[in-house]
XYZ file of C-alpha atoms in Angstrom:
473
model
C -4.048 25.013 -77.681
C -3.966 23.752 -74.317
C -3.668 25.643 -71.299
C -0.655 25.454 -69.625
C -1.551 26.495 -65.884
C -4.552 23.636 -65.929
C -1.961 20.841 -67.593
C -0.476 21.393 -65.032
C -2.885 21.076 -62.608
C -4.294 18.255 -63.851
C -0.625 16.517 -63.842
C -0.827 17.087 -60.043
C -3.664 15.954 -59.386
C -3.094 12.534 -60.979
C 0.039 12.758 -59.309
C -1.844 13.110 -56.199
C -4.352 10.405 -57.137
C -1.566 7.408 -57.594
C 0.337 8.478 -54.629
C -2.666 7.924 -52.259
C -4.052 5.021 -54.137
C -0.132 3.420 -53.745
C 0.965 4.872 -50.307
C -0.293 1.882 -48.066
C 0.716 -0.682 -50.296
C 4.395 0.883 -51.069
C 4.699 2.202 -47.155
C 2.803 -0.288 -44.769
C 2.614 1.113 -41.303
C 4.470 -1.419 -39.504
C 2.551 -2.466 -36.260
C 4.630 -2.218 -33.230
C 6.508 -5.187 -32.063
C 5.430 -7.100 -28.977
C 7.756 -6.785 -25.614
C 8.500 -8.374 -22.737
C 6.935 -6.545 -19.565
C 9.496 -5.316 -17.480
C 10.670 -7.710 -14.065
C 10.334 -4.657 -11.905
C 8.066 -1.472 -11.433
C 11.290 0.546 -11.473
C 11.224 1.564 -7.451
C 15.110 1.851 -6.943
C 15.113 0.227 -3.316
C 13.447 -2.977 -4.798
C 14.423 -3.576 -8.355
C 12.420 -6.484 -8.680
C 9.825 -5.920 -6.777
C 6.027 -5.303 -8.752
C 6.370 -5.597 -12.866
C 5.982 -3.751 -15.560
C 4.527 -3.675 -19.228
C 0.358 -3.665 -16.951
C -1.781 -2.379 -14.744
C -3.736 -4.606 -12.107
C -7.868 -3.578 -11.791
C -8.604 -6.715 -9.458
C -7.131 -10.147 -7.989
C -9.875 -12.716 -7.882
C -8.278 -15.243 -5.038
C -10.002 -18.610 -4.248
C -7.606 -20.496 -1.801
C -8.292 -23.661 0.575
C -5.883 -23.490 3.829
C -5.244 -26.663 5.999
C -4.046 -25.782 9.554
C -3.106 -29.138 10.313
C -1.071 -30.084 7.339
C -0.021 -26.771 6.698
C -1.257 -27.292 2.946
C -2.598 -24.562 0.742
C -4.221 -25.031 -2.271
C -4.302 -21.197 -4.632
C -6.719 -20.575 -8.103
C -5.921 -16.679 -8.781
C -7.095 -14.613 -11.647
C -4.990 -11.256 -12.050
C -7.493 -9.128 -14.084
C -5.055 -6.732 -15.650
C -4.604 -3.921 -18.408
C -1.608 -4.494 -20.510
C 0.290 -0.746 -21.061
C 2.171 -1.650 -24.604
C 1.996 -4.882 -26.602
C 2.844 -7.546 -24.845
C 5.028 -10.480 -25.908
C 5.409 -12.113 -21.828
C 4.803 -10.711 -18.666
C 5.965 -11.289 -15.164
C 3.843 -11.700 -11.999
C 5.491 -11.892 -8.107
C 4.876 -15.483 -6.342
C 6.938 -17.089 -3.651
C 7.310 -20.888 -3.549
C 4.524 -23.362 -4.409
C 4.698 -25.487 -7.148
C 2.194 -24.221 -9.788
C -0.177 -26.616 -11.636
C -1.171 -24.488 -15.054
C -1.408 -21.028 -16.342
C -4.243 -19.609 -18.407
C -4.273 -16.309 -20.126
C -7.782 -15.304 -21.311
C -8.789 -19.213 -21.223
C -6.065 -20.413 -23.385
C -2.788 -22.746 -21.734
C 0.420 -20.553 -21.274
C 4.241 -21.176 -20.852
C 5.990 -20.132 -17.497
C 9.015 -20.874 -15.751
C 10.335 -19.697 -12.413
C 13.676 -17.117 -12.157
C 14.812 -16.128 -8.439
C 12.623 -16.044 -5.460
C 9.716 -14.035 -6.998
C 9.740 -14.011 -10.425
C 7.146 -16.304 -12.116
C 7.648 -15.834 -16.071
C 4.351 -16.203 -18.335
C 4.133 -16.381 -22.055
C 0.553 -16.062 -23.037
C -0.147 -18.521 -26.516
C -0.912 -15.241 -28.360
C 0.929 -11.646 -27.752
C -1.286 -9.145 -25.197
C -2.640 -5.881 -27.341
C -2.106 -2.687 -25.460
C -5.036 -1.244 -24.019
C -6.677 -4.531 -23.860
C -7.812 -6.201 -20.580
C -6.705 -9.992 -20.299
C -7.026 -12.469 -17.346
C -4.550 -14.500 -16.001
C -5.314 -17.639 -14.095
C -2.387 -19.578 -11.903
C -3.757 -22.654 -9.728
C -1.246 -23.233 -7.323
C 0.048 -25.715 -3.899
C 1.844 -26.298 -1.306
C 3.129 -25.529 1.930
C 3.995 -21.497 2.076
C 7.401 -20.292 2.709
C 7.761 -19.228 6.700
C 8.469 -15.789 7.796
C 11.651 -14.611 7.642
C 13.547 -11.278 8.612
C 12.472 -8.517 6.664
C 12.279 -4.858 6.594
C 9.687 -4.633 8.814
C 9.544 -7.848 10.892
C 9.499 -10.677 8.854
C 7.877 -11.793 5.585
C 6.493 -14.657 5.037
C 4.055 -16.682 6.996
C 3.570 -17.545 10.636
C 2.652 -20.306 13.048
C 0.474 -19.811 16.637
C 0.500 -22.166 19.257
C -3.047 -22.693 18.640
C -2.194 -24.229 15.323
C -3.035 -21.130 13.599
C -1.170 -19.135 10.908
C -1.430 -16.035 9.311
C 0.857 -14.057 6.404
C 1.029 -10.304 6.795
C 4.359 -7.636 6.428
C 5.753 -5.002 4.488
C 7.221 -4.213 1.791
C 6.292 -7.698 0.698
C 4.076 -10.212 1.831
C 1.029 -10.576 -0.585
C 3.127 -13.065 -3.149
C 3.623 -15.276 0.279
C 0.554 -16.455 -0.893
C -0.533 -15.551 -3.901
C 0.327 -14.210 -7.717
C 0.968 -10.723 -7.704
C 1.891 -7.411 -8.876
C 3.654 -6.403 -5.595
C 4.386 -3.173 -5.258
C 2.367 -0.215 -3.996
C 2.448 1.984 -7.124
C -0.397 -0.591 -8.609
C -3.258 -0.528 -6.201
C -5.914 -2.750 -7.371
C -9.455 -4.128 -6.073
C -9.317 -7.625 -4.449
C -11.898 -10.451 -3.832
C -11.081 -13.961 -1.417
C -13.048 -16.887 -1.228
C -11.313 -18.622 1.453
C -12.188 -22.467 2.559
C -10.528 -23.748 6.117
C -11.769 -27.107 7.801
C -14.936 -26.629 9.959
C -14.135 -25.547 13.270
C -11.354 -22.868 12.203
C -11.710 -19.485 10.836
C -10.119 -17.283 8.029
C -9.909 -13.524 8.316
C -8.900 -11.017 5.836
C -9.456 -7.341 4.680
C -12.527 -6.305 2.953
C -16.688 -6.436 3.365
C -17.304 -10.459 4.648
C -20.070 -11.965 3.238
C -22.264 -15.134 5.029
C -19.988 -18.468 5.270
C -21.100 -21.545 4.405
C -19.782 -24.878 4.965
C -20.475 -27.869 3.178
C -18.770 -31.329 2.782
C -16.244 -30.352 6.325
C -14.874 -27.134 4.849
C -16.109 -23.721 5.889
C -15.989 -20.867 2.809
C -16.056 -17.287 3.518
C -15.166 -14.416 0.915
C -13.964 -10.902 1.840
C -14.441 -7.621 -1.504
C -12.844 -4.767 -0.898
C -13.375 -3.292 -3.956
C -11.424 -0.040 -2.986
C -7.990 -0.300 -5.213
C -5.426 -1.688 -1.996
C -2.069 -1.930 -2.356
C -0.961 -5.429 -2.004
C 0.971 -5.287 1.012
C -2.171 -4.063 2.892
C -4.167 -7.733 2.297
C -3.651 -10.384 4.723
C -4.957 -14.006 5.570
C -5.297 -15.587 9.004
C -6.503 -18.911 10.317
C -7.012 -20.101 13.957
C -10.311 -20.343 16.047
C -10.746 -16.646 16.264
C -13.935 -14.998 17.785
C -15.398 -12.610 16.069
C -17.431 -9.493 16.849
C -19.209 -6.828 14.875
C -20.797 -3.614 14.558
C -20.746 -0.335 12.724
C -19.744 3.302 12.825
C -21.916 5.961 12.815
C -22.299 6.270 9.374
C -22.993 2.529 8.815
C -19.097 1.345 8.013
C -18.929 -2.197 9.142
C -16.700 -2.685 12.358
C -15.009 -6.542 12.587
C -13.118 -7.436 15.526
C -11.482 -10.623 15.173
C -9.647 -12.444 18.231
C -7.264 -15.100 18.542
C -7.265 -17.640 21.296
C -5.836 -15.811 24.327
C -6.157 -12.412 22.570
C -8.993 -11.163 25.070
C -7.066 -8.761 26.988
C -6.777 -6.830 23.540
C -11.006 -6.382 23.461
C -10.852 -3.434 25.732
C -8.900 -1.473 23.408
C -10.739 -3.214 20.449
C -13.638 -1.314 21.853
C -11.759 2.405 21.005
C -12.575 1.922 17.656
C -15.195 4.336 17.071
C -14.092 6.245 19.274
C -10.611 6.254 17.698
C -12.322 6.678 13.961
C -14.189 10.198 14.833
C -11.413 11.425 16.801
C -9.228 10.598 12.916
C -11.785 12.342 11.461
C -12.127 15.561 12.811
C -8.274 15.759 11.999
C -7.898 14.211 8.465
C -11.835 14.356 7.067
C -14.357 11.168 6.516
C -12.915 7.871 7.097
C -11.603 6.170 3.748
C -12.088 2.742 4.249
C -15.077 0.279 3.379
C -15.054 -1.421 6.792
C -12.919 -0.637 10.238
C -12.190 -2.905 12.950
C -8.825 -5.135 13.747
C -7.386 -8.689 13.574
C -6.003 -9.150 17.436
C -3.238 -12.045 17.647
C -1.983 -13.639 20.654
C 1.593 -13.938 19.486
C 4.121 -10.499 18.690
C 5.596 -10.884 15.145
C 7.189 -8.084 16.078
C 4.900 -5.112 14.354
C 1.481 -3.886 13.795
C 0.401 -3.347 10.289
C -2.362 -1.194 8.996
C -3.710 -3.975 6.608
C -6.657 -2.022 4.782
C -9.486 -1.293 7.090
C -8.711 -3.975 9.514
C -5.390 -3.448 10.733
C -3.377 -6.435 12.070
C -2.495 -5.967 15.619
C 0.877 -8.404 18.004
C -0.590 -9.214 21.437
C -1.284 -6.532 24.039
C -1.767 -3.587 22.083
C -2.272 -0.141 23.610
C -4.726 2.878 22.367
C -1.396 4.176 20.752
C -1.087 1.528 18.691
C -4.369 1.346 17.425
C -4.449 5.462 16.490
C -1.202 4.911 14.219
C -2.735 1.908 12.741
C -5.632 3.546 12.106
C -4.385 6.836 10.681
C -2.555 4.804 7.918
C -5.916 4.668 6.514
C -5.832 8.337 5.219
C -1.737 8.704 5.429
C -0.777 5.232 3.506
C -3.693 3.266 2.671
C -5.600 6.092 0.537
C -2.563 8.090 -0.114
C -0.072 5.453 -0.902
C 3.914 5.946 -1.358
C 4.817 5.651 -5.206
C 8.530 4.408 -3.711
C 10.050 2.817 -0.766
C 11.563 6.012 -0.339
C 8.369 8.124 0.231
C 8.058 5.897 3.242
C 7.568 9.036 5.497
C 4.147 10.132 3.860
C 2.995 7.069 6.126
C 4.886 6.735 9.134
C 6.229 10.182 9.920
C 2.323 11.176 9.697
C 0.449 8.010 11.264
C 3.079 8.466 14.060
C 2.448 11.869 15.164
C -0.943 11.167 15.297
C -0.398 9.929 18.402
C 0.666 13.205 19.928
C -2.607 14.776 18.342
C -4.325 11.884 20.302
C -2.342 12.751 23.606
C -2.901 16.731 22.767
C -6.896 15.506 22.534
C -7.238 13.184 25.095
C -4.646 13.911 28.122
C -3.833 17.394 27.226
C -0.148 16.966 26.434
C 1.936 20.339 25.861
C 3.256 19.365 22.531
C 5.417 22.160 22.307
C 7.640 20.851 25.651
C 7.133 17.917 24.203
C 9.265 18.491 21.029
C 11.410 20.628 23.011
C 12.274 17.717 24.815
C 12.827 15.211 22.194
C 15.075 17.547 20.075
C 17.122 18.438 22.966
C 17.522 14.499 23.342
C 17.502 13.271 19.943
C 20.825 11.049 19.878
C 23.237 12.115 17.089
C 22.093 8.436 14.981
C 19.197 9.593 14.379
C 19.686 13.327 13.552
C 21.811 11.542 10.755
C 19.191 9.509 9.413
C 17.278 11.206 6.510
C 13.316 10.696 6.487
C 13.597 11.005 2.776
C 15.389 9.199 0.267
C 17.034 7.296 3.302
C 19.026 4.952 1.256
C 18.055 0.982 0.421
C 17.081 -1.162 3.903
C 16.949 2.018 6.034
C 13.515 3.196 4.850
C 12.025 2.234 8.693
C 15.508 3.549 10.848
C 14.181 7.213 11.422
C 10.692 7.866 10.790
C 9.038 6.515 13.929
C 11.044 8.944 16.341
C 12.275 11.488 14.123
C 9.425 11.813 12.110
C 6.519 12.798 14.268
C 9.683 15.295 15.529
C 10.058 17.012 11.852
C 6.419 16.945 11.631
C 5.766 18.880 15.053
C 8.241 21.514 13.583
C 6.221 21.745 10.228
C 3.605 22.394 12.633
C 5.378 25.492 14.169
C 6.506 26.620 11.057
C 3.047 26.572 9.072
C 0.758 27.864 12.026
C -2.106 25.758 13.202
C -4.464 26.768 10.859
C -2.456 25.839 7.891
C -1.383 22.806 9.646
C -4.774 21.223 10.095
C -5.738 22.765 6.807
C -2.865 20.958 5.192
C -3.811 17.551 7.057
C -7.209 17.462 5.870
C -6.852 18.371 2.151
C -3.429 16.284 1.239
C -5.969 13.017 1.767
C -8.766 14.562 0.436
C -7.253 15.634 -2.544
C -4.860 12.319 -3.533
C -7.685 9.710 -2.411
C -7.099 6.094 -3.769
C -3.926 7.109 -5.483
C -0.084 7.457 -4.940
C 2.144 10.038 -3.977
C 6.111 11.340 -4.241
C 7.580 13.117 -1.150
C 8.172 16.153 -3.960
C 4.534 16.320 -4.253
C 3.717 16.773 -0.507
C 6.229 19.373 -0.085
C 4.850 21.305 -2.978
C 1.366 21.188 -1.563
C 2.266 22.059 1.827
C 3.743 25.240 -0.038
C 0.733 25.787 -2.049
C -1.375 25.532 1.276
C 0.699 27.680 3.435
C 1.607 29.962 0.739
C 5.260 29.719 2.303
C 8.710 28.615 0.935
C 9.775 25.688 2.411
C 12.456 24.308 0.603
C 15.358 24.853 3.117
C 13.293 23.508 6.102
C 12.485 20.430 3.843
C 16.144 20.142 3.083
C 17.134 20.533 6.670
C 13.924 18.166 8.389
C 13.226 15.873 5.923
C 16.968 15.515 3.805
C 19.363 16.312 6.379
C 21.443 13.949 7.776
C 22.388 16.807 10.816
C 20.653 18.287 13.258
C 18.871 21.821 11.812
C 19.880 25.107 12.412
C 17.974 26.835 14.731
C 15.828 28.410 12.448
C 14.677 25.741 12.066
C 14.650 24.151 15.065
C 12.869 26.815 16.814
C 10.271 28.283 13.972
C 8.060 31.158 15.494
C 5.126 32.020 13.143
C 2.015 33.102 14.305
C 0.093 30.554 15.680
C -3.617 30.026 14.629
């Protein structure tokens, strides 16, 4: 007689058996599908600006500029990470005609849609997770500078015969193949050639130039992640000087032709660096210095570690710049609209600098401004200002709010808060929400309705606002 409780046991276990021994061949796991990447990063102010679908770690940029025709010649390599399986991908370029595309070694398919968008279909999908190397060789004359959000985009002519390609938001697919927006910061490597006699500048550590057969080659690493809109190129006949900081950080002054009256200034570097940081902490970037031009595009811009600078800058100018190395560079916005992480900060530096150096009363200061603060601006937002108004309000209004966050915290939680929102965001991005919740977390106060009324308002604030009295440190 057989026992009924281990039949049945035995049944189950055979049933067990076949199932497993059948499952994968009855119910194949079905591998994902490959997908396009996306044609923007998904920043609401710039649909199409950056891509989606990968991750840049480093641009690998070997360009030959000639002055006199006006001719460059590009061979990029985007070494990227691909974030889901990838069936085409989109990087950011601006004119040129483009003579081949290579992912991982093998010929690709592209085509061209708008004014950015160059299209690539690798011969074989991307894997996710798996790093793959694009290659785009590249000529032609480069698109001039236009009007843009801050200045213009695009690149510029000097009387000297010079040019140079520098702005914000964009300005790095001017010249070459990129992933152009902020929110992927990547390391970046140039090997630029010009003809013998002229010189190229960018941003990074130089290393020796050589010239050979007419054509001088010189390569800048910066092998800090950057965002894009922080490299830059220049040609002309520039002179350049260097040093070092204190600590051994490589200074580079570089001046155009009938930039010399900038070289006093130029010489406030250090001086400008430790005076940063005893406010914000060590200095972030690989090397300091400045590119001086003799012409005025119109703006400054804190291109990583060797900020771009218009003709006849003052001390000011170079303090702002210089702060955007902690407050934009480091810390960088994760949308347009964060905007006032950089410039409502780098801009009242420049009272701290007048409080250090000519002992302003900031106090009457502020008291002044917002008692003359024209009704335009109390109606601009510095947050979330809307599309094309992310630069309206936060050079004069924003070192205002700030001075107020000042009253409000105290000056010991004020410089606290200065020194640790760097510190503790290095090399990465940042939301406005995420500052304000830190400044609560290192104040230990609740600040949401002086947020709403400095930073969101579109009105003047109510006086309790206006007029915060805590205890000052």
């Amino acid at each position: 007689m057989v026992d009924r409780r281990a039949w049945v046991a035995t049944l189950c276990g055979l049933a067990c058996i076949v199932t497993a021994c059948s499952a994968p061949e009855d119910h194949p796991e079905s591998a994902p599908t490959p997908a396009p990447g996306a044609a923007g990063i998904g920043d609401d102010y710039y649909p199409e600006a950056g891509n989606g679908g990968y991750d840049v770690d480093r641009y690998e940029l070997d360009i030959r500029y000639d002055p006199d025709g006006g001719h460059l010649t590009g061979d990029t390599t985007v070494v990227a990470r691909a974030s889901h399986d990838l069936s085409r991908f989109n990087l950011d370029l601006r004119g040129f005609t483009i003579t081949s595309v290579e992912v991982d070694g093998k010929p690709a398919e592209f085509t061209r849609e708008g004014a950015s968008e160059l299209v690539i279909t690798p011969s074989a999908p991307v894997n996710r997770g798996s790093e793959f190397r694009t290659r785009v060789r590249y000529e032609g004359e480069p698109v001039v500078a236009d009007r843009g959000q801050l200045g213009g985009n695009g690149w510029y002519h000097t009387p000297s015969g010079g040019a140079y390609v520098f702005g914000e938001p964009e300005s790095a697919s001017f010249w070459y193949p990129v992933n152009e927006h902020p929110r992927d910061k990547a390391a970046f490597r140039l090997s630029a050639s010009v003809p013998e006699g002229w010189t190229a500048v960018s941003v990074g550590e130089t290393g020796e130039a050589t010239t050979k057969d007419g054509w001088t080659t010189t390569t800048w690493t910066e092998d800090t992640p950057v965002a894009s809109y922080l490299t830059m190129f220049a040609v002309d006949r520039f002179e350049v000087e260097t040093s070092s900081l204190a600590d051994g950080t490589p200074v580079r002054n570089a001046f155009a032709p009938g930039a010399d009256d900038a070289r006093d200034e130029a010489a406030r570097t250090a001086e400008i660096v430790e005076f940063l940081e005893s406010r914000f902490g060590d200095y972030p970037a690989s090397t300091a210095g400045g590119v001086y031009l003799a012409t005025n595009p119109g703006f400054a811009l804190e291109t990583q570690g060797t900020p771009t600078y218009p003709i006849d800058p003052n001390p000011e100018l170079l303090v702002h710049e210089l702060a955007h190395q902690w407050y934009g560079n480091s810390v960088s916005v994760h949308s347009w609209a964060d905007i006032c992480l950089n410039e409502c900060f780098a801009s009242y530096t420049t009272w701290l600098w007048a409080e250090e150096k000519e002992n302003a009363d900031l106090d009457a200061r502020y008291r002044t401004r917002i008692e003359s603060m024209p009704d335009e601006l109390w109606a601009q937002p510095l947050h979330d200002m809307g599309e094309g108004n992310e630069f309206g309000a936060v050079y004069e209004k924003g070192p205002v709010a700030v001075h107020a966050l000042r009253l409000r915290l105290g000056d010991e939680a004020f410089g606290e808060l200065l020194r640790r929102w760097p510190a503790e965001h290095a090399n990465g991005n940042a939301r406005w929400e995420d500052f304000e919740q830190f400044a609560e977390h290192v104040s230990g106060q609740d600040l949401d309705e002086f947020f709403r009324a400095w930073f969101r308002g579109d009105e003047r604030p109510a006086d309790e606002h206006l007029h915060p009295k805590p205890a000052r440190g």
